Amino acid sequence: MPSAAKRDYYEVLGLSRGASEEELKKAYRRLAIQFHPDRNPGNKEAEERFKELNEAYQVLSDPERRAQYDRFGHAAFQNAHGQGPFGGFDFSQGFEEVFSDIFGDFFGTGRGRARSRTRRGDDLRYDLEIEFEEAARGSEKTINFQRLTQCDQCNGSRARGGSTGVRQCPNCRGTGQVRTQQGFFSISTTCGQCRGEGMIISDPCPKCQGQGRIRKQESLSVKIPPGVDNGSRLKLRGEGEAGYSSGPAGDLYVVIHVKEHDLFVRQDNDIVIEVPISFPQASLGCEIDVPTLEGKVKLKIPSGTQSGKVLRLKGKGIVDLHGYGRGDQLIRVVVETPRSLTARQRELLEEFAKLDGKAVNHPLSKGFVDKLKEMFG
């Protein structure tokens, strides 16, 4: 009785013929986990499905075989005896490579590759508080902090006397991986004796206790560029923790915290300041001193200035951190009403009020009254 027709390999993996190598690998990963014999003990249907998946993947993952299959189908691999692509050699041949490539993420680092002994050091964070003027103009600050640095006695080798105290792990023979056989494939796991490092410290360095790094108090000068704002981060490359086993050092991130100023408030690259003036100054106009980052400047207040009016000093703000010019200083005028009056002041104001009946002097009041009349008649 003729055997059942072999299914299309793309159909087996649930893919179209134009599937990429990454799509092929993802599809195989998902289905192989689903139908793996360890997850389906005694299930003959799952076992056959698993074999079918492996056969399809071995052909389609090989560019030459895939090209032949795309052109001739299953006939491309049949010999004179009608055997398929795996006729004439053991099915498990080459499968170990396929399996370890796909499942390396789950069971280890792959086919006997030693895990890198060197590791990058951790990044560090330092919170630095500075004055408003220091953020605006830039400055240089000295910071003190602790970090792990390479041990100066063993030079990071972790062994007494340097590398002479280091020997190859006898359990994994320096690979950092131990392979165990499960059926027709093998799985690589991290060596428990050397913890994946491939070497054992027989005589640890007494200064660092075999860690290769020691904690040390450090002092570092940090340049604060003009224009930094609250929350800005300065990255100092290589100033973090020392790497493990001579690996590269991490980075130091200095996070800026700007103190509030008594007078200035920052809005993007502009500086805002409120300046109080008297009623006569607002009415008659005047010239006042205004503080800026560079010192006091004279500012002319036009006659008839209303409370809340904003005047601008061009280029007196914050330098842009990325070099895009400089902001302005905005002066918000606040007309201050006197809290107490002398008898003479009250007399003069009452006289002024009698003379000040023209609407032209109070356009805001007139507009408000007109709107009330429209609303209530």
XYZ file of C-alpha atoms in Angstrom:
377
model
C 0.000 0.000 0.000
C 1.546 3.358 -0.971
C 2.603 5.635 1.890
C 0.784 8.906 2.574
C 1.909 11.845 0.448
C 4.606 13.958 2.111
C 3.349 17.370 3.176
C 4.817 20.564 1.764
C 7.611 21.782 4.043
C 6.279 25.350 4.098
C 2.868 23.997 5.071
C 4.472 21.955 7.870
C 5.937 25.150 9.355
C 2.878 27.269 8.571
C 4.825 29.678 6.345
C 4.612 31.154 2.868
C 7.357 30.467 0.318
C 8.721 33.983 0.685
C 9.318 33.625 4.464
C 12.569 35.107 5.768
C 15.229 33.201 7.676
C 14.117 34.849 10.916
C 10.462 33.937 10.287
C 11.546 30.365 9.560
C 13.452 30.136 12.818
C 10.609 31.637 14.877
C 8.051 29.248 13.370
C 10.271 26.249 14.042
C 10.981 27.395 17.598
C 7.290 27.743 18.401
C 6.201 24.421 16.888
C 9.201 22.414 18.124
C 8.463 23.465 21.701
C 4.799 22.525 21.223
C 5.468 19.031 19.843
C 8.708 18.197 21.697
C 8.688 14.558 22.971
C 9.543 15.693 26.501
C 6.295 17.674 26.548
C 4.297 14.883 24.949
C 5.518 11.598 26.496
C 4.060 8.530 24.780
C 2.267 10.626 22.155
C 3.171 8.996 18.817
C 1.363 11.670 16.803
C 3.373 14.470 18.480
C 6.588 12.485 17.944
C 5.886 12.114 14.211
C 4.962 15.788 13.982
C 8.236 16.696 15.720
C 10.232 14.615 13.207
C 8.311 16.209 10.345
C 9.177 19.686 11.669
C 12.876 18.846 11.948
C 12.973 17.434 8.428
C 11.306 20.557 7.026
C 13.604 22.871 8.971
C 16.803 21.041 7.946
C 15.918 21.531 4.288
C 14.550 25.093 4.411
C 17.264 26.440 6.733
C 19.953 25.462 4.212
C 19.997 28.012 1.340
C 21.107 25.459 -1.305
C 18.604 22.812 -0.235
C 15.853 25.405 -0.018
C 16.572 26.600 -3.556
C 16.401 22.999 -4.833
C 13.191 22.362 -2.924
C 11.572 25.549 -4.219
C 12.342 24.400 -7.764
C 11.706 20.657 -7.688
C 9.818 19.989 -4.454
C 10.398 16.700 -2.626
C 11.677 15.110 -5.852
C 14.865 17.166 -5.529
C 16.133 14.901 -2.749
C 14.899 11.472 -3.865
C 17.538 9.066 -5.114
C 17.183 6.034 -7.347
C 15.777 4.004 -4.477
C 13.087 6.546 -3.820
C 14.571 7.573 -0.500
C 13.894 11.052 0.790
C 16.387 13.690 1.889
C 17.382 11.707 4.976
C 17.650 8.320 3.295
C 21.108 6.806 3.481
C 22.229 8.583 6.692
C 21.189 8.856 10.304
C 18.318 11.298 10.836
C 19.988 12.700 13.974
C 23.055 13.747 11.949
C 23.113 17.529 11.802
C 19.992 17.805 13.942
C 22.043 18.573 17.044
C 23.336 21.707 15.340
C 19.826 22.762 14.348
C 18.433 22.094 17.801
C 21.204 23.827 19.730
C 20.885 26.888 17.476
C 17.149 27.187 18.086
C 17.039 26.207 21.749
C 20.310 27.730 22.913
C 18.380 30.613 24.463
C 16.436 28.183 26.648
C 19.094 25.684 27.726
C 22.436 27.519 27.616
C 24.688 29.444 25.315
C 24.859 26.913 22.499
C 27.128 24.141 21.273
C 30.038 24.146 23.698
C 30.886 27.825 23.386
C 32.520 29.231 26.476
C 30.745 32.148 28.072
C 32.785 35.300 27.952
C 34.682 35.703 31.219
C 34.834 39.484 30.921
C 31.796 41.575 31.773
C 31.160 45.290 31.563
C 31.004 47.183 34.836
C 27.746 48.667 36.110
C 26.741 52.254 35.393
C 26.561 54.649 38.335
C 24.343 57.645 39.118
C 25.363 60.753 41.038
C 22.814 63.465 41.960
C 24.418 66.917 41.901
C 22.696 70.060 43.214
C 23.857 73.366 41.724
C 22.855 77.026 41.922
C 20.605 78.687 39.341
C 23.473 80.879 38.124
C 25.778 77.832 37.759
C 23.225 76.147 35.519
C 22.883 79.285 33.418
C 26.562 80.150 33.057
C 28.198 76.732 33.437
C 30.693 75.760 36.110
C 33.086 73.082 37.279
C 32.323 70.975 40.350
C 34.251 68.325 42.251
C 32.228 65.270 43.251
C 33.171 62.525 45.712
C 31.708 59.040 45.420
C 32.489 55.353 45.862
C 32.893 52.835 43.073
C 34.382 49.407 42.392
C 37.822 49.699 40.782
C 40.209 47.045 39.529
C 42.228 45.506 42.347
C 45.743 46.932 42.183
C 47.264 43.857 43.835
C 46.083 41.168 41.393
C 45.320 43.555 38.472
C 41.827 42.105 38.211
C 42.938 38.468 37.809
C 41.398 37.638 41.228
C 44.285 35.300 42.094
C 47.261 35.780 44.384
C 50.303 36.578 42.301
C 48.306 37.202 39.132
C 47.394 34.548 36.572
C 49.536 31.831 38.195
C 46.703 31.151 40.644
C 44.158 30.518 37.893
C 43.547 27.035 36.465
C 41.175 25.577 33.915
C 37.948 24.116 35.264
C 38.263 20.314 35.117
C 34.503 19.837 34.930
C 33.872 21.779 31.700
C 37.488 21.918 30.442
C 37.412 25.686 30.180
C 34.260 26.026 28.072
C 31.996 27.151 30.927
C 29.337 24.723 29.633
C 28.431 21.144 30.469
C 26.648 19.073 27.838
C 24.126 16.385 28.731
C 22.598 13.877 26.301
C 18.809 13.590 26.107
C 17.709 11.127 23.481
C 19.126 12.032 20.081
C 20.173 15.551 21.014
C 22.322 17.212 23.672
C 21.739 20.268 25.832
C 24.395 22.683 27.060
C 24.009 24.129 30.560
C 26.188 26.444 32.636
C 28.916 24.612 34.516
C 28.069 24.499 38.217
C 31.673 24.172 39.353
C 33.078 27.322 37.741
C 29.698 29.077 37.217
C 30.290 29.356 33.503
C 33.656 31.106 33.730
C 35.733 28.185 32.503
C 38.378 28.721 35.179
C 38.833 28.233 38.898
C 40.744 30.490 41.290
C 42.882 28.108 43.335
C 44.560 30.842 45.408
C 42.345 33.969 45.679
C 43.873 37.421 46.019
C 43.821 38.392 49.731
C 43.105 42.058 49.033
C 39.933 41.614 46.957
C 39.050 38.104 48.242
C 39.087 36.776 44.708
C 36.639 39.356 43.329
C 39.142 41.222 41.145
C 37.666 44.551 42.233
C 37.750 46.675 45.380
C 35.528 49.530 46.547
C 37.315 52.849 46.598
C 36.544 56.506 47.371
C 36.954 58.619 44.245
C 37.146 62.358 43.554
C 36.267 63.644 40.110
C 36.038 67.074 38.478
C 32.850 67.557 36.437
C 32.363 70.345 33.907
C 28.803 71.693 33.916
C 28.004 73.151 30.485
C 25.997 76.407 30.395
C 22.284 75.861 29.814
C 21.756 72.649 31.788
C 18.285 72.360 33.281
C 16.766 70.543 36.206
C 16.953 66.800 35.443
C 19.722 67.088 32.810
C 22.045 64.060 32.721
C 25.769 64.309 32.032
C 27.352 61.057 30.831
C 30.967 60.461 31.875
C 32.098 57.480 29.824
C 34.158 54.858 31.632
C 33.781 56.473 35.069
C 31.390 53.848 36.460
C 32.162 50.509 38.098
C 35.244 48.638 36.874
C 34.538 45.694 34.579
C 34.660 42.097 35.770
C 37.792 40.118 34.802
C 39.285 43.132 32.994
C 36.043 43.913 31.163
C 35.264 47.526 30.174
C 34.148 49.964 32.870
C 30.608 51.261 33.079
C 29.605 54.915 32.766
C 28.822 57.559 35.384
C 25.632 59.585 34.935
C 25.552 62.909 36.794
C 21.934 64.038 37.259
C 21.597 67.814 37.686
C 19.251 69.357 40.262
C 18.989 73.165 40.000
C 18.073 75.132 43.123
C 15.202 77.596 42.933
C 16.206 81.260 42.625
C 14.815 84.034 44.817
C 13.915 86.216 41.821
C 14.314 84.301 38.545
C 12.081 81.572 37.147
C 13.180 79.612 34.083
C 10.788 78.950 31.194
C 12.642 76.933 28.534
C 15.580 79.260 27.768
C 13.823 82.430 28.933
C 14.083 83.954 32.403
C 10.972 85.469 33.980
C 11.077 88.011 36.811
C 8.305 90.037 38.469
C 9.137 93.685 39.211
C 6.832 95.790 41.451
C 6.273 99.478 40.652
C 4.074 102.126 42.257
C 0.855 103.590 40.837
C 2.525 106.958 40.072
C 5.427 105.162 38.318
C 2.984 103.166 36.199
C 0.912 106.249 35.382
C 3.717 108.709 34.660
C 6.359 106.294 33.374
C 9.799 105.900 34.872
C 13.184 104.179 34.622
C 14.025 101.374 37.056
C 16.939 99.036 37.809
C 16.308 95.387 36.839
C 18.601 92.491 37.900
C 19.912 90.139 35.199
C 22.420 87.288 35.165
C 25.141 89.818 34.231
C 24.148 92.465 36.770
C 21.711 95.403 36.893
C 20.395 97.135 33.763
C 18.191 100.227 33.294
C 14.683 99.546 32.029
C 12.261 102.223 30.841
C 8.655 101.805 31.984
C 6.257 103.553 29.550
C 3.591 105.850 30.988
C 0.224 104.164 31.411
C 1.738 100.717 31.976
C -0.840 98.247 33.309
C -0.214 95.620 35.979
C 0.770 92.322 34.326
C 2.424 93.985 31.332
C 5.442 91.943 30.107
C 8.534 93.741 28.856
C 11.397 91.930 27.126
C 15.192 92.171 27.364
C 16.550 90.405 24.270
C 19.388 87.940 24.766
C 19.419 88.163 28.560
C 18.131 84.632 29.160
C 19.742 81.149 29.237
C 22.249 79.870 26.682
C 20.773 76.935 24.742
C 22.453 73.688 25.821
C 22.751 72.536 22.206
C 24.105 75.812 20.860
C 20.906 77.285 19.413
C 21.321 80.872 20.595
C 20.128 82.354 23.858
C 16.774 83.124 25.418
C 15.388 86.448 26.653
C 14.565 87.911 30.037
C 10.884 88.707 30.526
C 9.925 91.368 33.057
C 6.352 91.111 34.325
C 5.315 94.458 35.805
C 3.190 94.386 38.975
C 1.555 97.694 39.938
C 1.488 97.777 43.734
C -1.364 99.491 45.570
C -0.315 101.258 48.810
C -1.662 99.557 51.937
C -2.012 102.714 54.060
C -2.376 106.412 53.196
C -1.631 109.608 55.045
C -4.396 112.173 55.337
C -2.772 114.320 52.665
C -2.380 111.348 50.283
C -6.026 110.417 50.735
C -7.075 114.034 50.096
C -5.062 114.154 46.884
C -6.408 110.793 45.687
C -9.990 111.817 46.346
C -9.393 114.977 44.351
C -7.785 112.891 41.599
C -10.795 110.548 41.545
C -13.163 113.503 41.004
C -11.078 114.722 38.097
C -10.586 111.243 36.618
C -14.057 110.607 35.286
C -13.249 110.274 31.623
C -13.637 106.822 30.103
C -10.560 107.338 27.938
C -8.389 106.857 31.031
C -10.029 103.536 31.919
C -10.688 101.539 28.729
C -10.674 98.192 30.579
C -13.253 99.355 33.089
C -15.442 100.809 30.337
C -15.252 97.562 28.352
C -16.216 95.536 31.407
C -19.212 97.785 32.149
C -20.380 97.597 28.538
C -20.296 93.765 28.657
C -22.329 93.778 31.876
C -24.960 95.933 30.180
C -25.115 93.495 27.255
C -25.615 90.573 29.616
C -28.136 92.041 32.037
C -29.554 95.055 30.179
